[in-house]
XYZ file of C-alpha atoms in Angstrom:
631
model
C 0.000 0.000 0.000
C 2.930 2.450 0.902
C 4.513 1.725 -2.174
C 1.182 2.506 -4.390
C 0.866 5.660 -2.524
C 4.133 6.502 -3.651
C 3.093 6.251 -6.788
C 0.051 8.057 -6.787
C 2.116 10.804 -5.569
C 4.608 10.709 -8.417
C 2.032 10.662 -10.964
C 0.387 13.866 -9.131
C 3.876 15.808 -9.699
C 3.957 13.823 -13.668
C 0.230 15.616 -13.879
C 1.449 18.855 -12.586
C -1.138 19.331 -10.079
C 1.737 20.392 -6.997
C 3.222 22.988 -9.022
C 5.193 25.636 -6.777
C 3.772 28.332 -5.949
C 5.726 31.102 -8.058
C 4.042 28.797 -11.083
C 1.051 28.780 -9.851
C 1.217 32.306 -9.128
C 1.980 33.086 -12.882
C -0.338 31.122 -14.164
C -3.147 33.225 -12.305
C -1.556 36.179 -13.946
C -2.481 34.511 -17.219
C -5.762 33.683 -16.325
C -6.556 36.936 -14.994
C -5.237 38.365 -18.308
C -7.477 35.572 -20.376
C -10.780 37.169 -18.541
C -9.927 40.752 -18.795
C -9.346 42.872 -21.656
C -8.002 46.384 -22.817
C -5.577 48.514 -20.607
C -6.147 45.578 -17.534
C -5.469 42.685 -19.642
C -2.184 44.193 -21.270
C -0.787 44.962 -17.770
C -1.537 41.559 -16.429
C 0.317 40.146 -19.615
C 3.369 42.650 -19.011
C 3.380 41.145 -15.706
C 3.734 37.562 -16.750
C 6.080 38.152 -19.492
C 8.499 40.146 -17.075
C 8.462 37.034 -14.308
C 11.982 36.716 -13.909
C 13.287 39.325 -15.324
C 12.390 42.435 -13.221
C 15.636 43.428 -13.272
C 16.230 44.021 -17.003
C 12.597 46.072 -16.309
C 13.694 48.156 -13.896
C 16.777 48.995 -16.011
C 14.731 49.714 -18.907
C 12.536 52.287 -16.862
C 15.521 53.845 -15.419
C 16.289 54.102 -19.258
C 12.645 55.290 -20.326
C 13.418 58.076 -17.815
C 16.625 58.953 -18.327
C 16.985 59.084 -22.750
C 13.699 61.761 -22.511
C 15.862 63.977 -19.862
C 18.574 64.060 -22.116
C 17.200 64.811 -24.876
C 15.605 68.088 -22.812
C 19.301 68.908 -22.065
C 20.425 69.039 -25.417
C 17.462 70.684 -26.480
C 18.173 73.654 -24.694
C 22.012 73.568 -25.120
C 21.333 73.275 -28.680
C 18.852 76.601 -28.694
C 21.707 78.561 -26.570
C 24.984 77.246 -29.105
C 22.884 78.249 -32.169
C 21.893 81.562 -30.483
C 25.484 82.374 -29.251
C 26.436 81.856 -32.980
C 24.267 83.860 -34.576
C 25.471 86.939 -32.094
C 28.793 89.343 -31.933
C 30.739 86.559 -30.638
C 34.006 88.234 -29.892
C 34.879 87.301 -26.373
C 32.741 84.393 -26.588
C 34.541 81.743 -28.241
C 35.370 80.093 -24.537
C 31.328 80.004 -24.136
C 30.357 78.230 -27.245
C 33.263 75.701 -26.534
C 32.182 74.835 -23.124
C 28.281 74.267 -25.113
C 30.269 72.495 -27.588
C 31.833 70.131 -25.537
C 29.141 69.995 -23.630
C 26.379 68.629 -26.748
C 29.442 66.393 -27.253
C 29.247 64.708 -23.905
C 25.304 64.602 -23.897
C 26.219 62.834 -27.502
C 28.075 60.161 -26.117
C 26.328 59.600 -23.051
C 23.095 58.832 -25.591
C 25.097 57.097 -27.452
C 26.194 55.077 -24.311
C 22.457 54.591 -23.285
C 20.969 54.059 -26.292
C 23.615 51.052 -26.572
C 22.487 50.233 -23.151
C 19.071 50.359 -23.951
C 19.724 47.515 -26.918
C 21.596 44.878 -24.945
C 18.891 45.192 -22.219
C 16.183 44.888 -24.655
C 17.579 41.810 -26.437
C 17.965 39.981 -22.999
C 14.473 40.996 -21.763
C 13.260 39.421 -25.463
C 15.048 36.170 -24.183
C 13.042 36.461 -21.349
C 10.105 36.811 -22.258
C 10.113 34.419 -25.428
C 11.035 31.586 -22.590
C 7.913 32.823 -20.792
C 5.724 32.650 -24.263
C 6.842 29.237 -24.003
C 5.870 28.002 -20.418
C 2.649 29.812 -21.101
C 1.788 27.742 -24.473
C 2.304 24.601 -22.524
C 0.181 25.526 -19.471
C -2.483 26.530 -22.088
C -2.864 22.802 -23.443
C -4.884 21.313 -20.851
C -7.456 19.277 -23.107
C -10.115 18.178 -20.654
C -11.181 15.035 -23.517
C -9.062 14.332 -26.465
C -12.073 14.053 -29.170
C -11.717 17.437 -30.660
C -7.638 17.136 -29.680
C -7.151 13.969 -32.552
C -8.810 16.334 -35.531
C -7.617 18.381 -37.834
C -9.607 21.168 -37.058
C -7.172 21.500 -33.354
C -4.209 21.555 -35.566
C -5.637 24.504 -37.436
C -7.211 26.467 -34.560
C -3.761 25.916 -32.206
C -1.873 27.040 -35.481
C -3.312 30.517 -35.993
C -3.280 30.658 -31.919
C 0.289 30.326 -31.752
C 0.731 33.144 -34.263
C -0.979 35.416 -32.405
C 0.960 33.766 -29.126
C 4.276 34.558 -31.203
C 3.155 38.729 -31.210
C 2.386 38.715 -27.466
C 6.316 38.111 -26.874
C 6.729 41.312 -27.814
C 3.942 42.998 -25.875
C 6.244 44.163 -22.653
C 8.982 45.706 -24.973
C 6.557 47.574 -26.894
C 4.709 48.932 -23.382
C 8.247 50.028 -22.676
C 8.723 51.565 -25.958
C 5.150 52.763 -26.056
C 6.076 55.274 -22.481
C 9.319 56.102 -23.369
C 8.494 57.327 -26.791
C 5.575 58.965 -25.295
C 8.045 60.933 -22.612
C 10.811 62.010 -25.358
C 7.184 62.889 -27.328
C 5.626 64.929 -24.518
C 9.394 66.497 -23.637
C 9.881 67.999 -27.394
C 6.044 68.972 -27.480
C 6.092 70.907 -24.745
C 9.336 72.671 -25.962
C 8.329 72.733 -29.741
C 4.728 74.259 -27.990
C 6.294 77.259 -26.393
C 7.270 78.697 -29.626
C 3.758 77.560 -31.350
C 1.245 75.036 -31.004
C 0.098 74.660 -34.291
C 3.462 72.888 -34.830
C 2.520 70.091 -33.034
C -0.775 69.886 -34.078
C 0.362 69.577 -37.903
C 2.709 66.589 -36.860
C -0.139 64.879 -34.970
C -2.780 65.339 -38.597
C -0.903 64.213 -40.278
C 0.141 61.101 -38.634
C -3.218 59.885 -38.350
C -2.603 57.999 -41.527
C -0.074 56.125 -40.309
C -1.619 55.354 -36.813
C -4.769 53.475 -38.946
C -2.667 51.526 -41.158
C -0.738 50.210 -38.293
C -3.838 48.891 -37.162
C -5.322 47.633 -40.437
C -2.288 45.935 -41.086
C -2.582 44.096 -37.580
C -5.742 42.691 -38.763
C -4.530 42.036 -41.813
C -1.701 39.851 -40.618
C -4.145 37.713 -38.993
C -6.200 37.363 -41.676
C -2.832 36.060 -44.104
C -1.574 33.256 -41.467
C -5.154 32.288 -41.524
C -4.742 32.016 -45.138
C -1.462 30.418 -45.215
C -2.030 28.165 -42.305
C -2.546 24.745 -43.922
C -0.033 25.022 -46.353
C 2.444 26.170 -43.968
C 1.858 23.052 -41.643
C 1.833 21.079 -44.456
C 5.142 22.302 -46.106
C 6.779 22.155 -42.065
C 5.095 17.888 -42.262
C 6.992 17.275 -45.478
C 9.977 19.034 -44.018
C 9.920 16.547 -41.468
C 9.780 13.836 -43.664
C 12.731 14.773 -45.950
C 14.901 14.824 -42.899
C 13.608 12.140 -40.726
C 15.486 9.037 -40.281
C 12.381 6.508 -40.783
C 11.262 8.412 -43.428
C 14.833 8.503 -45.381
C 14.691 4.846 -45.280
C 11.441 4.472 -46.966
C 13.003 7.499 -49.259
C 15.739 4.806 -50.478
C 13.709 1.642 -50.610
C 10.700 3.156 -52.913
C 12.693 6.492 -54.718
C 10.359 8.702 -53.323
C 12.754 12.040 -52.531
C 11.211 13.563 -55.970
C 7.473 12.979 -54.909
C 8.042 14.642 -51.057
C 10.049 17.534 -52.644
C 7.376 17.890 -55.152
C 4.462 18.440 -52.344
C 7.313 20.483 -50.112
C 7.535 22.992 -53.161
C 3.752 22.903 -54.021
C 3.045 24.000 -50.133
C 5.955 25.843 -49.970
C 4.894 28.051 -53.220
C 1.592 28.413 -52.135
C 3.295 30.281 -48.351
C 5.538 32.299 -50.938
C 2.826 33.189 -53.264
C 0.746 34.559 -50.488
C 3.653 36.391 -48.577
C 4.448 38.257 -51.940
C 1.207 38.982 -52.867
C 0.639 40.147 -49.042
C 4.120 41.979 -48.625
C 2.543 43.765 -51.849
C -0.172 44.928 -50.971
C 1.375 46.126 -47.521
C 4.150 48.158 -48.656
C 1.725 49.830 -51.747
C -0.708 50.517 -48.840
C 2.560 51.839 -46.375
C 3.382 53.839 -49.979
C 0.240 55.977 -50.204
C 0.868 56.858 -46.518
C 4.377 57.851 -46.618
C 3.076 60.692 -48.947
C 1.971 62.497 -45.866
C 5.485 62.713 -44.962
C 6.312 65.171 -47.260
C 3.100 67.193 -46.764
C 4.129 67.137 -42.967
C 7.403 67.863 -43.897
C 6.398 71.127 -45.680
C 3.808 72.275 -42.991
C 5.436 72.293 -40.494
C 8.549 74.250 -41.934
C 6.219 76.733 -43.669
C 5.012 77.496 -40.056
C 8.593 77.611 -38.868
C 9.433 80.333 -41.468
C 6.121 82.245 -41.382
C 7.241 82.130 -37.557
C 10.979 83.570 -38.199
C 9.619 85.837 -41.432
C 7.324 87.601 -38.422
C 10.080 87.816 -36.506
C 8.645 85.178 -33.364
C 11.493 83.540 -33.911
C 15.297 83.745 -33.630
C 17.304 81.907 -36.026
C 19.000 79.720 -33.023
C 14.826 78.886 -32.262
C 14.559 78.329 -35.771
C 17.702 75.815 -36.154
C 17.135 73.987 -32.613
C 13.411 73.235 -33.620
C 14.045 72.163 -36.852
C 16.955 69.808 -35.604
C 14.036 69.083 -32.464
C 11.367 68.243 -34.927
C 13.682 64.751 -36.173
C 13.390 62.880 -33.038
C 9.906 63.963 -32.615
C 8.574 62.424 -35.552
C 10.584 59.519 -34.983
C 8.985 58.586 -31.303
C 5.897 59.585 -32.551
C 6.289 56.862 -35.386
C 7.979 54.539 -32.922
C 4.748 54.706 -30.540
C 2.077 54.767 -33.249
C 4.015 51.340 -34.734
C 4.141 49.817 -30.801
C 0.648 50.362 -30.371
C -0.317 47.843 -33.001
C 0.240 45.206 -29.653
C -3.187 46.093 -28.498
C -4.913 44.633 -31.650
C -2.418 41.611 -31.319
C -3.244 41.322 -27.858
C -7.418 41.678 -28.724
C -6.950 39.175 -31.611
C -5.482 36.725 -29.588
C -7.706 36.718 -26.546
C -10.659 36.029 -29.203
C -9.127 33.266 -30.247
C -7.939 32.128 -26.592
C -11.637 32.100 -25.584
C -12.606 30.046 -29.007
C -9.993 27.764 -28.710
C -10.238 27.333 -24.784
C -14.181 26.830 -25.577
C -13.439 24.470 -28.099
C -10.873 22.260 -27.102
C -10.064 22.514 -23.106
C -13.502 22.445 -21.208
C -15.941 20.373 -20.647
C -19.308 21.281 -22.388
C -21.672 19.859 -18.975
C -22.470 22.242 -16.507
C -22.466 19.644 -14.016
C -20.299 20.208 -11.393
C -17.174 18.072 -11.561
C -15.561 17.974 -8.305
C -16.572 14.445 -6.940
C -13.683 12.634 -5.100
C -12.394 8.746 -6.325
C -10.778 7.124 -4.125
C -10.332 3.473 -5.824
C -12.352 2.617 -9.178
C -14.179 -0.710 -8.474
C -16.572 -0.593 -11.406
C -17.091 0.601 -14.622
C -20.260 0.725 -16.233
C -21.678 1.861 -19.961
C -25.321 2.970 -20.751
C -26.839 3.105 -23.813
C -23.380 4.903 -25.374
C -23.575 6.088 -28.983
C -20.454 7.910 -29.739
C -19.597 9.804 -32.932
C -16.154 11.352 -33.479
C -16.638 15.813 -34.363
C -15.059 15.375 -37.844
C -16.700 12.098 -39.564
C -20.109 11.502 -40.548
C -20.221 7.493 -39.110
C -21.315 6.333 -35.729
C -17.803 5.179 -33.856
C -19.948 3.373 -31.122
C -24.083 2.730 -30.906
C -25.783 1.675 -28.045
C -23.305 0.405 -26.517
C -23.941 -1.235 -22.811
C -21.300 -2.923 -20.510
C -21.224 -3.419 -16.434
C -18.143 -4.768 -15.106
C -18.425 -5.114 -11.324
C -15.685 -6.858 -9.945
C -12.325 -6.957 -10.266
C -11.058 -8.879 -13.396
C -10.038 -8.727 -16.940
C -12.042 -7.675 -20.042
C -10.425 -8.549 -23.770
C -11.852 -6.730 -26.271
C -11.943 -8.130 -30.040
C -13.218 -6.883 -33.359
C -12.285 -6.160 -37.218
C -10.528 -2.824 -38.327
C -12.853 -0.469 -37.351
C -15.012 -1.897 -35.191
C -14.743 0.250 -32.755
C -12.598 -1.276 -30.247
C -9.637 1.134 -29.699
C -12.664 4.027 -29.558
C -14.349 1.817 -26.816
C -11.038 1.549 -24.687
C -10.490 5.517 -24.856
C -13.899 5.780 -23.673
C -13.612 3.633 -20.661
C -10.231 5.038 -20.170
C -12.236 8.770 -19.625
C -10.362 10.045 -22.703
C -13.722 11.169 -24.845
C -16.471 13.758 -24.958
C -19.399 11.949 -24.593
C -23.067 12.086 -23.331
C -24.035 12.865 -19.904
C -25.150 9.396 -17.711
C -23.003 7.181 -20.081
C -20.000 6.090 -18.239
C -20.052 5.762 -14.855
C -17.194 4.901 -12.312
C -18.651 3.612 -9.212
C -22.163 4.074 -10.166
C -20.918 7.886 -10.646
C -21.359 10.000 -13.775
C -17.880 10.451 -15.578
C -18.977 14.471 -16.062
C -19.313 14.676 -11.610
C -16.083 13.511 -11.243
C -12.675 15.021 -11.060
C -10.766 14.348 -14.147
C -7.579 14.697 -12.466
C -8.523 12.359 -9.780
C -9.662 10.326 -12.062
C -6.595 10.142 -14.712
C -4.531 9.060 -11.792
C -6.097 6.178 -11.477
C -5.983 4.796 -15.027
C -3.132 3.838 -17.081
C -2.797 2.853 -20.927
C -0.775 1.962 -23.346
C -1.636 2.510 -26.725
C -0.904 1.413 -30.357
C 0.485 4.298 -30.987
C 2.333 5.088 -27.916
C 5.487 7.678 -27.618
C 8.702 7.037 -28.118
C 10.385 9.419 -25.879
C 13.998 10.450 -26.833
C 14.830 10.329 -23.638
C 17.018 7.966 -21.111
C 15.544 4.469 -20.481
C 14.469 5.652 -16.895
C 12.610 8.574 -18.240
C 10.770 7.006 -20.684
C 9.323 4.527 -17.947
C 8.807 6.581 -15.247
C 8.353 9.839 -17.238
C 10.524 11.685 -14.290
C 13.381 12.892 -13.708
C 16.097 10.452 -12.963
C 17.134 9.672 -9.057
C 18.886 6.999 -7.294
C 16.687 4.793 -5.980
C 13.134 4.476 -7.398
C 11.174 1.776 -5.500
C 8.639 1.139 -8.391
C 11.050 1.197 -11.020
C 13.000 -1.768 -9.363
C 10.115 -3.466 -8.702
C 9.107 -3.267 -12.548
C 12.922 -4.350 -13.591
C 12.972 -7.317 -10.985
C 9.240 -8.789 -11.995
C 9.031 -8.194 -15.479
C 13.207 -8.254 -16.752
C 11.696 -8.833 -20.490
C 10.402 -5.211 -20.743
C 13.742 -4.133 -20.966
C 16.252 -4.314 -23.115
C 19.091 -6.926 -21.526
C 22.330 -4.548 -21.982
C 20.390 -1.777 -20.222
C 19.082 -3.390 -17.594
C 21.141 -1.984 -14.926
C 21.513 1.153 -17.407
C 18.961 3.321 -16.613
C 20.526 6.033 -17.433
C 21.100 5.039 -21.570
C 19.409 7.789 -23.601
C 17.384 5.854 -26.304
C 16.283 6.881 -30.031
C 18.566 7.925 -32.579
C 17.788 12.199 -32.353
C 20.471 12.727 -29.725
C 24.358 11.616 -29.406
C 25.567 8.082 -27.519
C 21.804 7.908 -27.970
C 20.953 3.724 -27.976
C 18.600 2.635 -31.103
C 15.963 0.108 -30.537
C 13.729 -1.971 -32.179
C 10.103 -1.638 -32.742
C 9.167 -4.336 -30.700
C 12.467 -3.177 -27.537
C 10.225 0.148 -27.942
C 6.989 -1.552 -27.525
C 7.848 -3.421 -24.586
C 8.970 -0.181 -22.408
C 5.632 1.834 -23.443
C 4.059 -1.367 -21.643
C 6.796 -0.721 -18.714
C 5.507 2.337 -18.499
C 2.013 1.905 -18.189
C 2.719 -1.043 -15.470
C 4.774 1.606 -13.440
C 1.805 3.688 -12.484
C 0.207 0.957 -10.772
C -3.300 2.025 -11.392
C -6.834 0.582 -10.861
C -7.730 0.848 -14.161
C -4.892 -0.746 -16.514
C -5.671 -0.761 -20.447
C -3.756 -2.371 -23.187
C -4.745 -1.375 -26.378
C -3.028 -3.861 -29.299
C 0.357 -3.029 -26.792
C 1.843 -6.725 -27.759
C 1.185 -6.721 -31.111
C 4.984 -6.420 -32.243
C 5.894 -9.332 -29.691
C 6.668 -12.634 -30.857
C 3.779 -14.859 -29.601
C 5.249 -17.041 -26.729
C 6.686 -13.839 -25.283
C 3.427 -11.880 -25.795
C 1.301 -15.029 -23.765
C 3.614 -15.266 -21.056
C 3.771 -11.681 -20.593
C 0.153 -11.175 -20.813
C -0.816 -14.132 -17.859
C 1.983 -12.293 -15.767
C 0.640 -9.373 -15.990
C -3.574 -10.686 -15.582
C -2.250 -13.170 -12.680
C -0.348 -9.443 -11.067
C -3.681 -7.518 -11.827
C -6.487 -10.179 -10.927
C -7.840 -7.915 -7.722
C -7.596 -4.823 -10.238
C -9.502 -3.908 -13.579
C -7.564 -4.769 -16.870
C -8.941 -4.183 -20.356
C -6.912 -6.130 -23.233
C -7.840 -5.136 -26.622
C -6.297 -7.561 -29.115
C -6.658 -9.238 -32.466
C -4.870 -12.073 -31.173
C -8.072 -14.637 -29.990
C -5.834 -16.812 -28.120
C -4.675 -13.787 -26.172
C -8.154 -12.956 -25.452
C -9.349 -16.122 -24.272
C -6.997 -16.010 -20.908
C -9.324 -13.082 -19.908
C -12.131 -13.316 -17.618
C -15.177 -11.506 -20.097
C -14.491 -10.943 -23.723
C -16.602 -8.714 -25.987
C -16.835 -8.624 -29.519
C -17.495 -5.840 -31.425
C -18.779 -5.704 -34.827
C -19.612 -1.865 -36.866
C -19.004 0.121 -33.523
C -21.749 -2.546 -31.661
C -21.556 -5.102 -29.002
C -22.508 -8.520 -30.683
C -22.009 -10.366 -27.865
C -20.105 -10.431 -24.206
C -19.284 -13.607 -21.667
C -16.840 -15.897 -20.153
C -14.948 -16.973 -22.987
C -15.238 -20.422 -22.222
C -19.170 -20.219 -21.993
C -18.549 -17.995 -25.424
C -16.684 -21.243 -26.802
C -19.170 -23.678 -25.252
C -21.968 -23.072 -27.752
C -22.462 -21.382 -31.201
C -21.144 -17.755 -31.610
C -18.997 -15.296 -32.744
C -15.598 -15.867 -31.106
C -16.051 -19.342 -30.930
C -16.142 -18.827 -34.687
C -13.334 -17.341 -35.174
C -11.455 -18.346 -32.783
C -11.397 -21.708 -34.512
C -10.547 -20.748 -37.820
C -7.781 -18.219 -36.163
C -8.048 -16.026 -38.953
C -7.312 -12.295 -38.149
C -11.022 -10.659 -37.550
C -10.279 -8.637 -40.330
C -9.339 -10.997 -42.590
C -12.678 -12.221 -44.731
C -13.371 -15.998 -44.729
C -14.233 -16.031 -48.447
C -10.314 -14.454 -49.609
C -9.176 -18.590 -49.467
C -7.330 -18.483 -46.532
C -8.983 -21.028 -44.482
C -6.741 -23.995 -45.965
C -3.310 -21.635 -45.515
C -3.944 -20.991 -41.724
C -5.784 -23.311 -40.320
């Protein structure tokens, strides 16, 4: 009992449910920024993208403050060196020196800043691109996986992590958003004293440019929406061109010319649309650079209608002229960082559609009812359709499985059985009052409670470049793991002989000193892995199939003679297999044909008895002339 507590606590830390508290604490940040929006939701987003680097921020404040000072400084030193120089300056010349020197040194010491300002920048962007990160992998939390396995989710988390991509730069361009609005405010003000109307004309006739900013955020999203499937397809065949498995099949069948031929036709469709869109951007940035010019010449008529009056000094004349530069360049700076807040809106639209979509559950019921041990499982009336296809996966399907035990679950192709195992495993979206766990509704319980309690192993499980301990344990790797000894004394044939007392031997062939394996090596530690949680509800979907078959039977009555007080679910085209469990249900077109003790099953006429004695594959038809070959 102590040593399945232990690993119920493990698999708490694998499901990230005792996360520290400065985690946890972030991740609130994010959630508060999900529900609001505007001003509040930018600021909680600043907030999470500058976790762990407050620092940098502070620096880059002190920096916000101090480049909008300086320029004041050599604002005025500027107005007084061009004024001294357009007066008698005999027994002046020390004067304009000391100015001189003096725009010199406020030169360098921008120059010194502005330096500054870059290297601080570029290490807060590190930051805060790590942080994009965490937060895209604290936003998959799929409460089902039946809208997860479509294409649809690849699409939808696609376009989201475009718009995630923008929000890495949402802190830098807050920063650059108040510090070009100081150095704008600080020339105003001084530009203002000599005339208003100066500033005014600058602010006109920037308008332009502040709209097509935002147009053009808009329009960004709308051209990865376009480009979206081509660009994952193009990144798929990318893939395949490089990957190892895929190179062999490359050499066996000559296909490099057909995968190069679908990379270009993707990859000309993404260049076709970025030239046609980079076209249409930089005509539309065209027609408003002409207000430039015409900004240009209004405000310098009003700067010599100022001097021809005689409002103005020549040294006024020079300073705001030379004042008017920087001006328009923070104003264009800040009009450009702005574009964040449509990023920002864009995103948390699609945040709330994708969140709707893919990671809640759709019952209102509340789901908070505690498991402590699953004892039964039971099925009612389930019809189960996947989102994307038009056929019924499962109809009417019943089962009630009471007692502790094995179930073996048998069928053609496409029967239905791997959907039924997901189901009992808690893994679909399904009706409300179909699956119940104790005689209680799968949508009242907690699914975290509840996904420590099953394990799986799949057809299509992972295989983890990783060390050999990692991939079984999915942990980081210590000393002494209790559980992990107890799987490599009791079941030695899961692993690999020359690793045995190597748990520490990274496997695959993606990193260096990195061990290959064989299919069936690979197959045997995804079943490792799903014996090491130690659950009440174990299910083996086809997860011996690439075992030879004296290894898979012996393996298989270890493992049902280990589990007989617990629940195990074997699905299997192998009939033999099947027979050593205690209930065995066929299923035929996503239905239940028929359910018992397999030897009551082989007793009389039906199904499995059927084809159990021809032992022909279920999906192998009778009529194709086999019957003499196998049997």
């Amino acid at each position: 009992m102590g040593l399945r507590n232990q690993c119920r606590r493990a698999d708490r830390n694998q499901l990230g449910l005792r996360q520290p508290q400065r985690i946890r604490r972030s991740h609130a940040t994010v959630q508060a920024a999900d529900r609001g929006n505007g001003m509040k939701a930018m600021l909680h987003w600043c907030a999470y993208l500058s976790h762990g680097a407050r620092r940098l921020l502070l620096c880059s404040i002190a920096l916000m403050i101090a480049l909008p000072v300086l320029s004041w400084f050599q604002f005025q030193w500027s107005i007084r060196f061009f004024n001294q120089l357009t007066e008698d300056m005999q027994g002046k010349l020390p004067l304009l020196l000391g100015l001189l020197l003096g725009l010199v040194a406020i030169k360098l010491m921008e120059s010194v800043l502005t330096r500054w300002n870059s290297y601080i920048q570029e290490s807060m962007s590190h930051r805060f691109l790590r942080n994009i990160d965490t937060y895209q992998f604290e936003l998959i939390k799929p409460s089902d996986i039946t809208r997860v396995e479509t294409p649809v989710y690849q699409q939808d988390w696609n376009l989201l992590k475009n718009n995630l991509s923008k929000l890495g730069q949402l802190l830098q361009s807050a920063i650059s958003i108040l510090k070009d609005a100081g150095i704008v405010i600080v020339y105003a003000y001084l530009i203002m004293a000599q005339s208003w109307l100066i500033v005014v004309a600058i602010v006109v006739f920037s308008i332009p440019n502040l709209i097509y900013v935002w147009k053009h955020a808009s329009r960004l999203d709308q051209f990865f929406a376009r480009i979206s499937q081509a660009q994952m397809e193009a990144s798929r065949v990318t893939s395949f061109l490089i990957m190892p498995l895929a190179l062999k099949e490359m050499l066996v069948f000559a296909a490099k010319p057909f995968f190069l031929s679908k990379w270009r036709t993707a990859s000309d469709k993404v260049l076709g649309e970025q030239q046609r869109f980079t076209k249409s951007e930089h005509t539309w940035g065209a027609l408003v650079d002409l207000f430039s010019p015409l900004k240009y010449a209004a405000t310098h008529a009003l700067l010599l209608y100022l001097l021809y009056r005689g409002d103005m000094r020549i040294g006024d004349y020079l300073a705001i002229s030379a004042a008017l530069v920087p001006l328009d360049n923070a104003l264009r700076s800040f009009i450009v960082s702005t574009d964040s807040f449509v990023h920002l809106k864009l995103f948390q639209q699609k945040r709330a559609r994708f969140n709707d979509r893919y990671m809640t559950l759709s019952s209102d019921v509340r789901a908070d009812a505690p498991l402590d041990e699953i004892r039964s499982v039971r099925l009612d009336a389930l019809t189960f359709r996947y989102p994307d296809r038009e056929a019924t996966a499962l109809r009417e399907v019943s089962l009630d499985w009471q007692s502790p035990g094995s179930i073996a679950i048998v069928g053609a192709n496409g029967s239905g059985k791997s959907t039924l195992a997901k189901v009992l495993a808690g893994l679909h979206r399904m009706e409300e009052s179909r699956l119940f766990f104790n005689g209680t509704a799968l949508e009242k319980l907690d699914r975290s409670a509840l996904m420590q309690r099953i394990s799986i192993v799949s057809q299509d499980f992972v295989k983890y470049p990783m060390s050999l301990f990692e991939n079984i344990t999915l942990s980081v790797l210590v000393e002494h793991d209790p559980q992990y000894e107890y799987i490599k004394n009791r079941y030695p044939e899961l692993i690999p002989s020359p690793l045995l007392h190597r748990p520490e031997t990274l496997l695959g062939n993606e990193q260096l000193n990195a061990v290959q394996l064989s299919g069936g090596q690979w197959q045997r530690i995804a079943i490792a892995r799903g014996l090491y949680k130690d659950c009440d509800l174990l299910i083996l979907d086809e997860a011996t199939s690439e075992l030879d078959s004296s290894t898979e039977a012996a393996l298989m009555g270890k493992i049902l003679t280990d589990r007989k007080a617990r629940l195990t679910v074997i699905v299997t085209h192998n009939l033999n297999l099947a027979a050593l469990a205690g209930t065995v249900v066929v299923m035929d077109n996503g239905q239940i044909v028929e359910q018992g003790p397999p030897s009551r099953l082989m007793s009389g006429p039906s199904r499995f008895r059927q084809l159990r004695e021809q032992q022909i594959p279920l999906e192998v038809n009778p009529h194709h002339g086999f019957q003499s070959i196998v049997s």
